[in-house]
Coordinates of C-alpha atoms in Angstrom, one line a residue:
M1 CA -8.0 -6.1 20.9
S2 CA -6.8 -9.0 18.5
S3 CA -9.6 -10.1 16.2
S4 CA -8.6 -13.7 17.1
G5 CA -12.1 -15.8 16.4
A6 CA -14.1 -12.9 14.3
A7 CA -15.0 -15.0 11.3
P8 CA -13.9 -13.7 7.8
L9 CA -16.7 -11.7 6.0
S10 CA -16.7 -13.0 2.2
D11 CA -14.4 -10.5 0.8
G12 CA -11.7 -11.6 3.2
R13 CA -12.3 -8.5 5.3
V14 CA -13.1 -9.1 9.6
Q15 CA -15.7 -7.1 10.7
N16 CA -13.8 -6.0 14.1
R17 CA -10.0 -5.5 13.2
I18 CA -11.4 -2.7 11.6
E19 CA -13.8 -1.3 13.8
N20 CA -11.1 -2.0 16.4
Y21 CA -8.4 0.4 14.2
N22 CA -8.1 2.8 16.3
A23 CA -8.3 1.9 19.8
F24 CA -4.1 1.5 18.7
W25 CA -3.6 4.9 19.7
Q26 CA -4.8 7.6 21.7
K27 CA -7.2 10.4 20.9
D28 CA -5.4 13.4 22.0
L29 CA -1.8 11.9 20.2
N30 CA -0.4 14.2 22.7
K31 CA -0.4 11.7 25.4
E32 CA 0.5 9.5 22.9
D33 CA 3.6 7.0 25.4
D34 CA 5.7 4.0 25.2
E35 CA 3.2 1.7 26.5
G36 CA 1.0 2.1 23.3
N37 CA 3.8 2.8 21.0
K38 CA 5.1 -0.8 22.1
N39 CA 1.7 -2.7 22.0
R40 CA 1.3 -1.4 18.1
L41 CA 4.5 -3.1 17.4
D42 CA 3.8 -6.2 19.4
Q43 CA 0.3 -6.6 17.4
Y44 CA 1.4 -4.8 13.8
T45 CA -0.3 -7.6 12.1
E46 CA -3.5 -6.2 13.4
V47 CA -2.6 -2.7 12.7
V48 CA -2.1 -3.5 9.4
N49 CA -4.7 -5.7 8.2
G50 CA -7.6 -3.1 10.5
Y51 CA -6.2 -0.6 8.4
Y52 CA -6.1 -2.0 5.2
D53 CA -9.6 -4.2 5.5
G54 CA -11.3 -0.6 6.2
A55 CA -9.1 1.8 4.2
T56 CA -8.6 -0.2 0.3
D57 CA -11.4 0.6 -1.3
L58 CA -10.8 4.1 -0.5
Y59 CA -7.3 4.3 -1.5
E60 CA -8.9 2.9 -4.8
Y61 CA -11.3 5.7 -5.6
G62 CA -8.5 7.6 -4.6
W63 CA -5.6 6.7 -5.8
S64 CA -6.2 3.4 -8.7
Q65 CA -4.7 0.5 -7.6
S66 CA -0.8 1.2 -7.2
F67 CA -1.3 3.1 -3.8
H68 CA 2.0 5.1 -3.4
F69 CA 3.5 8.4 -4.0
S70 CA 5.6 9.8 -6.7
R71 CA 6.9 12.4 -8.5
F72 CA 5.5 14.6 -11.7
Y73 CA 7.0 16.4 -14.5
K74 CA 4.8 20.2 -15.4
G75 CA 1.3 18.6 -17.2
E76 CA 2.1 14.4 -16.3
A77 CA -0.6 13.0 -15.9
F78 CA -1.4 11.5 -12.6
L79 CA -1.5 7.5 -13.1
A80 CA 1.8 8.2 -15.5
S81 CA 2.5 9.5 -13.0
L82 CA 2.9 6.7 -9.7
A83 CA 3.5 4.5 -13.6
R84 CA 7.0 6.0 -14.1
H85 CA 7.9 6.3 -10.6
E86 CA 7.8 2.1 -10.6
H87 CA 9.8 2.2 -14.3
Y88 CA 11.6 4.3 -12.5
L89 CA 13.0 1.7 -9.6
A90 CA 11.8 -0.9 -11.5
S91 CA 15.3 0.4 -14.4
Q92 CA 17.1 1.1 -11.2
M93 CA 17.7 -2.0 -10.0
V94 CA 17.7 -3.3 -13.4
L95 CA 15.0 -6.0 -13.6
R96 CA 15.3 -8.4 -16.7
P97 CA 13.3 -11.2 -18.8
G98 CA 13.2 -14.0 -16.1
M99 CA 14.1 -13.2 -13.4
R100 CA 11.8 -14.0 -10.5
V101 CA 11.2 -10.8 -8.1
L102 CA 9.4 -10.5 -4.7
D103 CA 7.1 -7.6 -4.4
V104 CA 6.6 -6.7 -0.6
G105 CA 3.8 -5.7 0.8
C106 CA 2.1 -5.3 -3.0
G107 CA -1.0 -4.0 -2.1
V108 CA -3.8 -5.4 -4.6
G109 CA -1.1 -5.7 -7.6
G110 CA -0.9 -2.7 -9.2
P111 CA 3.0 -1.7 -9.2
A112 CA 3.2 -5.8 -9.8
R113 CA 1.8 -5.7 -13.2
E114 CA 3.3 -2.6 -13.8
I115 CA 6.8 -3.6 -13.8
A116 CA 6.3 -7.6 -15.4
Q117 CA 5.4 -5.4 -18.1
F118 CA 7.8 -2.8 -18.3
S119 CA 10.8 -5.9 -17.3
D120 CA 9.5 -9.3 -18.3
A121 CA 10.1 -10.7 -14.9
Q122 CA 8.1 -12.9 -13.0
I123 CA 6.5 -11.2 -9.6
V124 CA 6.1 -12.7 -6.4
G125 CA 3.1 -10.6 -4.9
L126 CA 3.4 -10.9 -1.3
N127 CA 1.0 -9.8 1.1
N128 CA -0.8 -11.2 4.6
N129 CA -4.0 -9.1 3.7
D130 CA -6.6 -11.8 3.0
F131 CA -9.5 -8.6 1.1
Q132 CA -6.6 -7.5 -1.1
L133 CA -5.5 -10.6 -2.0
Q134 CA -8.3 -11.5 -3.4
R135 CA -9.2 -8.0 -5.5
A136 CA -5.1 -7.9 -6.6
R137 CA -5.8 -12.0 -8.3
K138 CA -8.4 -10.1 -10.2
Y139 CA -7.5 -7.4 -11.4
T140 CA -4.2 -9.1 -13.3
K141 CA -6.7 -12.1 -14.3
R142 CA -8.9 -9.1 -16.1
M143 CA -5.0 -8.3 -17.8
G144 CA -4.7 -11.6 -18.2
L145 CA -1.1 -11.2 -16.7
E146 CA -1.8 -14.1 -14.3
N147 CA 0.7 -16.3 -15.5
Q148 CA 3.4 -13.9 -15.0
V149 CA 1.9 -11.9 -12.0
T150 CA 0.7 -14.7 -9.2
F151 CA -0.2 -13.8 -5.0
V152 CA 0.6 -15.7 -1.3
K153 CA -0.7 -14.7 1.3
G154 CA 2.2 -14.4 4.3
D155 CA 4.4 -12.2 7.1
F156 CA 7.7 -10.1 5.7
M157 CA 9.2 -11.0 8.7
K158 CA 8.9 -14.7 7.9
L159 CA 10.2 -14.8 4.8
S160 CA 12.6 -17.1 4.6
E161 CA 10.3 -19.3 6.4
Q162 CA 7.9 -19.1 3.4
F163 CA 10.6 -19.1 0.8
G164 CA 13.4 -20.8 1.6
E165 CA 16.6 -18.9 1.3
N166 CA 18.8 -17.4 -1.9
S167 CA 15.0 -18.1 -4.3
F168 CA 15.1 -15.0 -5.4
D169 CA 16.5 -12.7 -8.5
A170 CA 16.1 -9.6 -7.2
V171 CA 13.6 -8.1 -4.4
Y172 CA 11.5 -4.9 -4.0
A173 CA 9.0 -2.2 -1.5
I174 CA 6.9 -0.1 -2.4
E175 CA 6.0 2.1 0.5
A176 CA 5.3 -0.6 2.5
T177 CA 8.2 -1.9 4.6
V178 CA 7.3 1.4 6.9
H179 CA 4.6 -1.2 8.1
A180 CA 7.6 -3.9 10.0
P181 CA 7.7 -3.5 13.4
S182 CA 11.7 -3.5 13.0
F183 CA 13.5 -2.8 9.7
E184 CA 16.0 -5.3 10.8
G185 CA 13.6 -7.4 10.9
V186 CA 12.4 -7.3 6.8
Y187 CA 15.5 -6.3 5.7
G188 CA 17.3 -9.0 7.3
E189 CA 14.3 -11.6 6.5
I190 CA 15.0 -10.1 2.2
F191 CA 18.6 -10.5 3.1
K192 CA 17.9 -13.9 3.6
V193 CA 15.5 -15.0 0.5
L194 CA 18.1 -13.4 -2.5
K195 CA 20.4 -15.2 -4.5
P196 CA 24.0 -14.5 -3.7
G197 CA 23.9 -11.2 -5.9
G198 CA 20.4 -10.9 -5.6
V199 CA 19.7 -6.6 -5.7
F200 CA 16.9 -5.4 -2.9
G201 CA 15.4 -1.7 -3.8
V202 CA 13.4 0.1 -1.8
Y203 CA 10.4 3.0 -1.4
E204 CA 11.1 3.8 2.1
W205 CA 9.0 6.3 3.9
V206 CA 10.5 7.8 6.2
M207 CA 11.0 11.0 8.9
T208 CA 14.2 13.1 7.3
D209 CA 17.3 14.8 8.9
T210 CA 15.7 17.4 10.3
W211 CA 12.5 15.8 12.2
D212 CA 13.0 16.0 16.3
P213 CA 11.7 14.1 18.8
S214 CA 11.9 16.3 21.2
I215 CA 10.4 19.4 19.7
P216 CA 6.5 18.0 20.5
R217 CA 5.0 19.9 17.1
H218 CA 7.1 17.4 15.2
K219 CA 6.8 13.8 17.3
E220 CA 2.7 15.0 17.3
L221 CA 3.4 15.1 13.3
A222 CA 5.2 10.6 12.3
H223 CA 1.9 10.0 15.2
Q224 CA -0.5 11.7 12.7
I225 CA 1.1 10.0 10.3
E226 CA 1.2 6.5 11.5
L227 CA -2.8 6.9 12.8
G228 CA -3.9 7.9 8.9
N229 CA -2.0 5.1 7.2
G230 CA -2.0 1.9 9.2
I231 CA 2.0 2.4 11.1
P232 CA 2.7 1.3 14.2
E233 CA 6.4 3.4 13.8
M234 CA 7.3 5.7 12.1
R235 CA 11.5 6.0 12.1
P236 CA 14.1 8.7 11.3
I237 CA 15.6 7.9 7.4
R238 CA 19.3 7.4 9.2
A239 CA 17.3 3.5 10.5
A240 CA 16.8 2.8 7.7
R241 CA 20.3 2.7 6.8
E242 CA 22.0 2.0 9.0
A243 CA 18.9 -1.0 9.3
L244 CA 20.4 -1.6 6.1
K245 CA 23.8 -1.6 6.4
T246 CA 23.2 -4.2 9.7
V247 CA 22.0 -7.1 8.1
G248 CA 24.7 -7.4 5.6
F249 CA 23.4 -5.4 2.2
E250 CA 25.8 -3.2 0.3
I251 CA 23.7 0.5 -0.4
E252 CA 24.8 0.9 -4.0
H253 CA 21.9 4.0 -4.6
E254 CA 20.2 6.1 -2.0
E255 CA 18.6 9.5 -2.7
D256 CA 15.5 11.1 -1.0
L257 CA 13.8 11.6 -4.3
A258 CA 11.5 14.0 -1.9
D259 CA 14.7 16.4 -2.1
R260 CA 15.1 17.3 -5.5
P261 CA 13.8 20.9 -6.5
D262 CA 10.4 18.9 -8.5
P263 CA 7.9 22.3 -10.0
I264 CA 5.0 20.4 -9.0
P265 CA 6.1 18.7 -5.4
W266 CA 5.1 14.9 -4.9
Y267 CA 1.6 15.7 -2.4
Y268 CA -0.2 17.6 -3.9
P269 CA -2.7 15.2 -5.5
L270 CA -3.4 15.8 -1.9
E271 CA -3.3 18.6 -0.7
G272 CA -6.7 19.1 -2.4
D273 CA -6.4 22.4 -4.5
I274 CA -7.9 22.2 -8.3
R275 CA -6.2 25.3 -9.8
K276 CA -2.2 22.2 -9.4
A277 CA -4.5 19.9 -11.3
Q278 CA -2.4 18.6 -14.1
T279 CA -4.3 17.2 -16.4
W280 CA -7.9 17.2 -17.1
W281 CA -9.0 14.2 -16.2
D282 CA -7.2 14.7 -12.4
Y283 CA -9.7 17.8 -10.8
F284 CA -11.5 15.1 -10.1
T285 CA -8.6 12.4 -8.8
V286 CA -7.5 16.3 -7.4
W287 CA -11.7 17.2 -5.6
R288 CA -12.2 13.9 -3.9
M289 CA -9.1 15.7 -1.5
S290 CA -10.6 18.6 -1.4
W291 CA -12.9 20.2 1.4
S292 CA -16.0 19.0 -0.5
G293 CA -15.2 16.1 -1.8
K294 CA -14.1 15.2 1.8
L295 CA -17.5 16.0 2.7
V296 CA -19.1 14.4 0.3
T297 CA -16.8 11.1 1.4
H298 CA -17.3 11.7 4.5
N299 CA -21.1 11.7 4.6
V300 CA -21.5 8.4 1.9
L301 CA -19.9 6.3 3.8
R302 CA -21.1 7.4 6.5
V303 CA -24.6 6.4 4.4
L304 CA -23.5 3.0 3.8
E305 CA -22.2 1.6 7.0
A306 CA -26.1 2.5 8.4
A307 CA -27.4 0.4 5.2
G308 CA -24.5 -2.6 5.6
L309 CA -23.5 -1.7 2.8
V310 CA -20.1 -1.6 4.1
P311 CA -18.4 -3.3 7.2
K312 CA -18.8 -1.0 10.5
G313 CA -15.7 1.1 11.3
T314 CA -15.3 2.0 7.2
H315 CA -16.5 5.6 8.4
D316 CA -13.7 5.7 11.0
V317 CA -11.3 4.4 8.9
G318 CA -11.8 6.5 6.7
E319 CA -11.7 10.0 9.5
S320 CA -7.8 8.7 9.9
L321 CA -7.6 9.7 6.6
K322 CA -7.6 12.4 6.3
V323 CA -5.7 12.7 9.0
A324 CA -3.3 11.6 7.4
G325 CA -3.4 13.3 4.4
D326 CA -3.1 16.5 6.2
A327 CA -0.6 15.3 8.2
L328 CA 1.3 14.0 5.1
V329 CA 1.0 17.5 3.3
A330 CA 2.4 19.6 6.1
G331 CA 5.2 17.2 6.7
G332 CA 6.1 17.3 2.5
Q333 CA 5.9 21.1 3.3
T334 CA 8.3 20.9 6.6
K335 CA 11.1 19.0 4.5
L336 CA 10.0 16.8 8.1
F337 CA 8.6 13.8 5.9
T338 CA 9.9 11.9 3.1
P339 CA 7.7 8.9 1.6
M340 CA 10.2 8.3 -1.4
Y341 CA 13.8 7.7 -0.2
L342 CA 15.1 5.6 -2.2
V343 CA 17.3 2.7 -1.4
V344 CA 19.0 0.3 -4.5
S345 CA 21.1 -2.2 -1.8
R346 CA 23.3 -5.3 -3.4
K347 CA 23.5 -9.4 -0.3
P348 CA 27.2 -10.3 -2.2
K349 CA 28.2 -12.8 -4.0
N350 CA 29.6 -14.8 -1.0

C-alpha cells in the first residue's frame, strides 16, 4: 500500500497515495481489528498524506485556510470565529514579539499567518505534505508575511533530529497531533525542541471520558472519525493528559472547550442546517454541508475526476469526508468526541 516509487505530480501530490487512502480501512467499520489499526499506525505518513493530497482542495472549499473547529458567539461570522480560536490559543500561551514559535502540522498556514499577525512572533510551520506546503508558501507570500512566517517539510515524530534540542521558545499544534502514531512520541519530540521554560499549547482531538470502546456504537464512531479525517487511531482524553506528563511537561491549564455551555455548538457548520447560519455569507458555508450542497460537490468531483482535472481517488476521499461530517456531528451531540481539548503545558526550567 506504500506509494514509494510513485512520481509526484507538479503540485506535490502523489497520485496513487490518494487512490490507496480508503484501503487502510475495512468497508464495514464494525469489522476493524487490531491488525488494521497497527497497519495504519505503522504507515501513518501514508495515511495522513493520502488523506490531505485528496482532501486539501475540499477543505479550502468548505473551510477556508484554517483547517480546525472553533467556538461561536451568537451572530459571529464563521471566519471571525476561526481567527478568535487561534488568538485564544496564542493569548493562553502568552506569545510575544521576538519569540521563535513552531507550528506543528501547519496545514496551508492559515493559523500561522493569523497568529503571526496577532502576536508578532516569528512562526515556523512544519508539514510533511508537499501539496500543502506549496499552498502555504504561496498564500504567505501573497500576504507579504514571508519574512515572519516560514515553512519547512518534516516529520513531527523527528523534530529534535531536524531542529535540534532547545531551539524554540514556544510550540503549538491545532488539531494536528492526533495524526501521530502515539501521543508520547510527538509530545516527547515537542518537549525536546522547546527551550527550558518554553510553552506548548495544543487543541487536541480526543474521545471524551464518556466514550467507552467496549460499546460497539462508540467504537464505530471512533472508526468513522478516523476514516473521514486521515487519523490512524482515535484516543481518549486521558491518554493525551498522561502522555504530556509522561514526557515531562508541567500542565498549567487544561479544559475541553467543547464542554462550555455555548448556545451555538462548535459543529453547527457541519450540520448543514442553513437556519443556524450566523451571517448572510455563512449561509453559503453551511449550505455546502447540507444534503443538496453535498450532492453538488459529489457530482462535480465525479466530473472533474473523469476529466482528469483532479487526481484519481479524490472523489472517494470526498465520500470519506461525508462520513467524517456525520460522525463529528454525532460525536459532538453525544459529547463522546471533542476537537478542542485545550492544554497549555510548560517544559521545566531545569
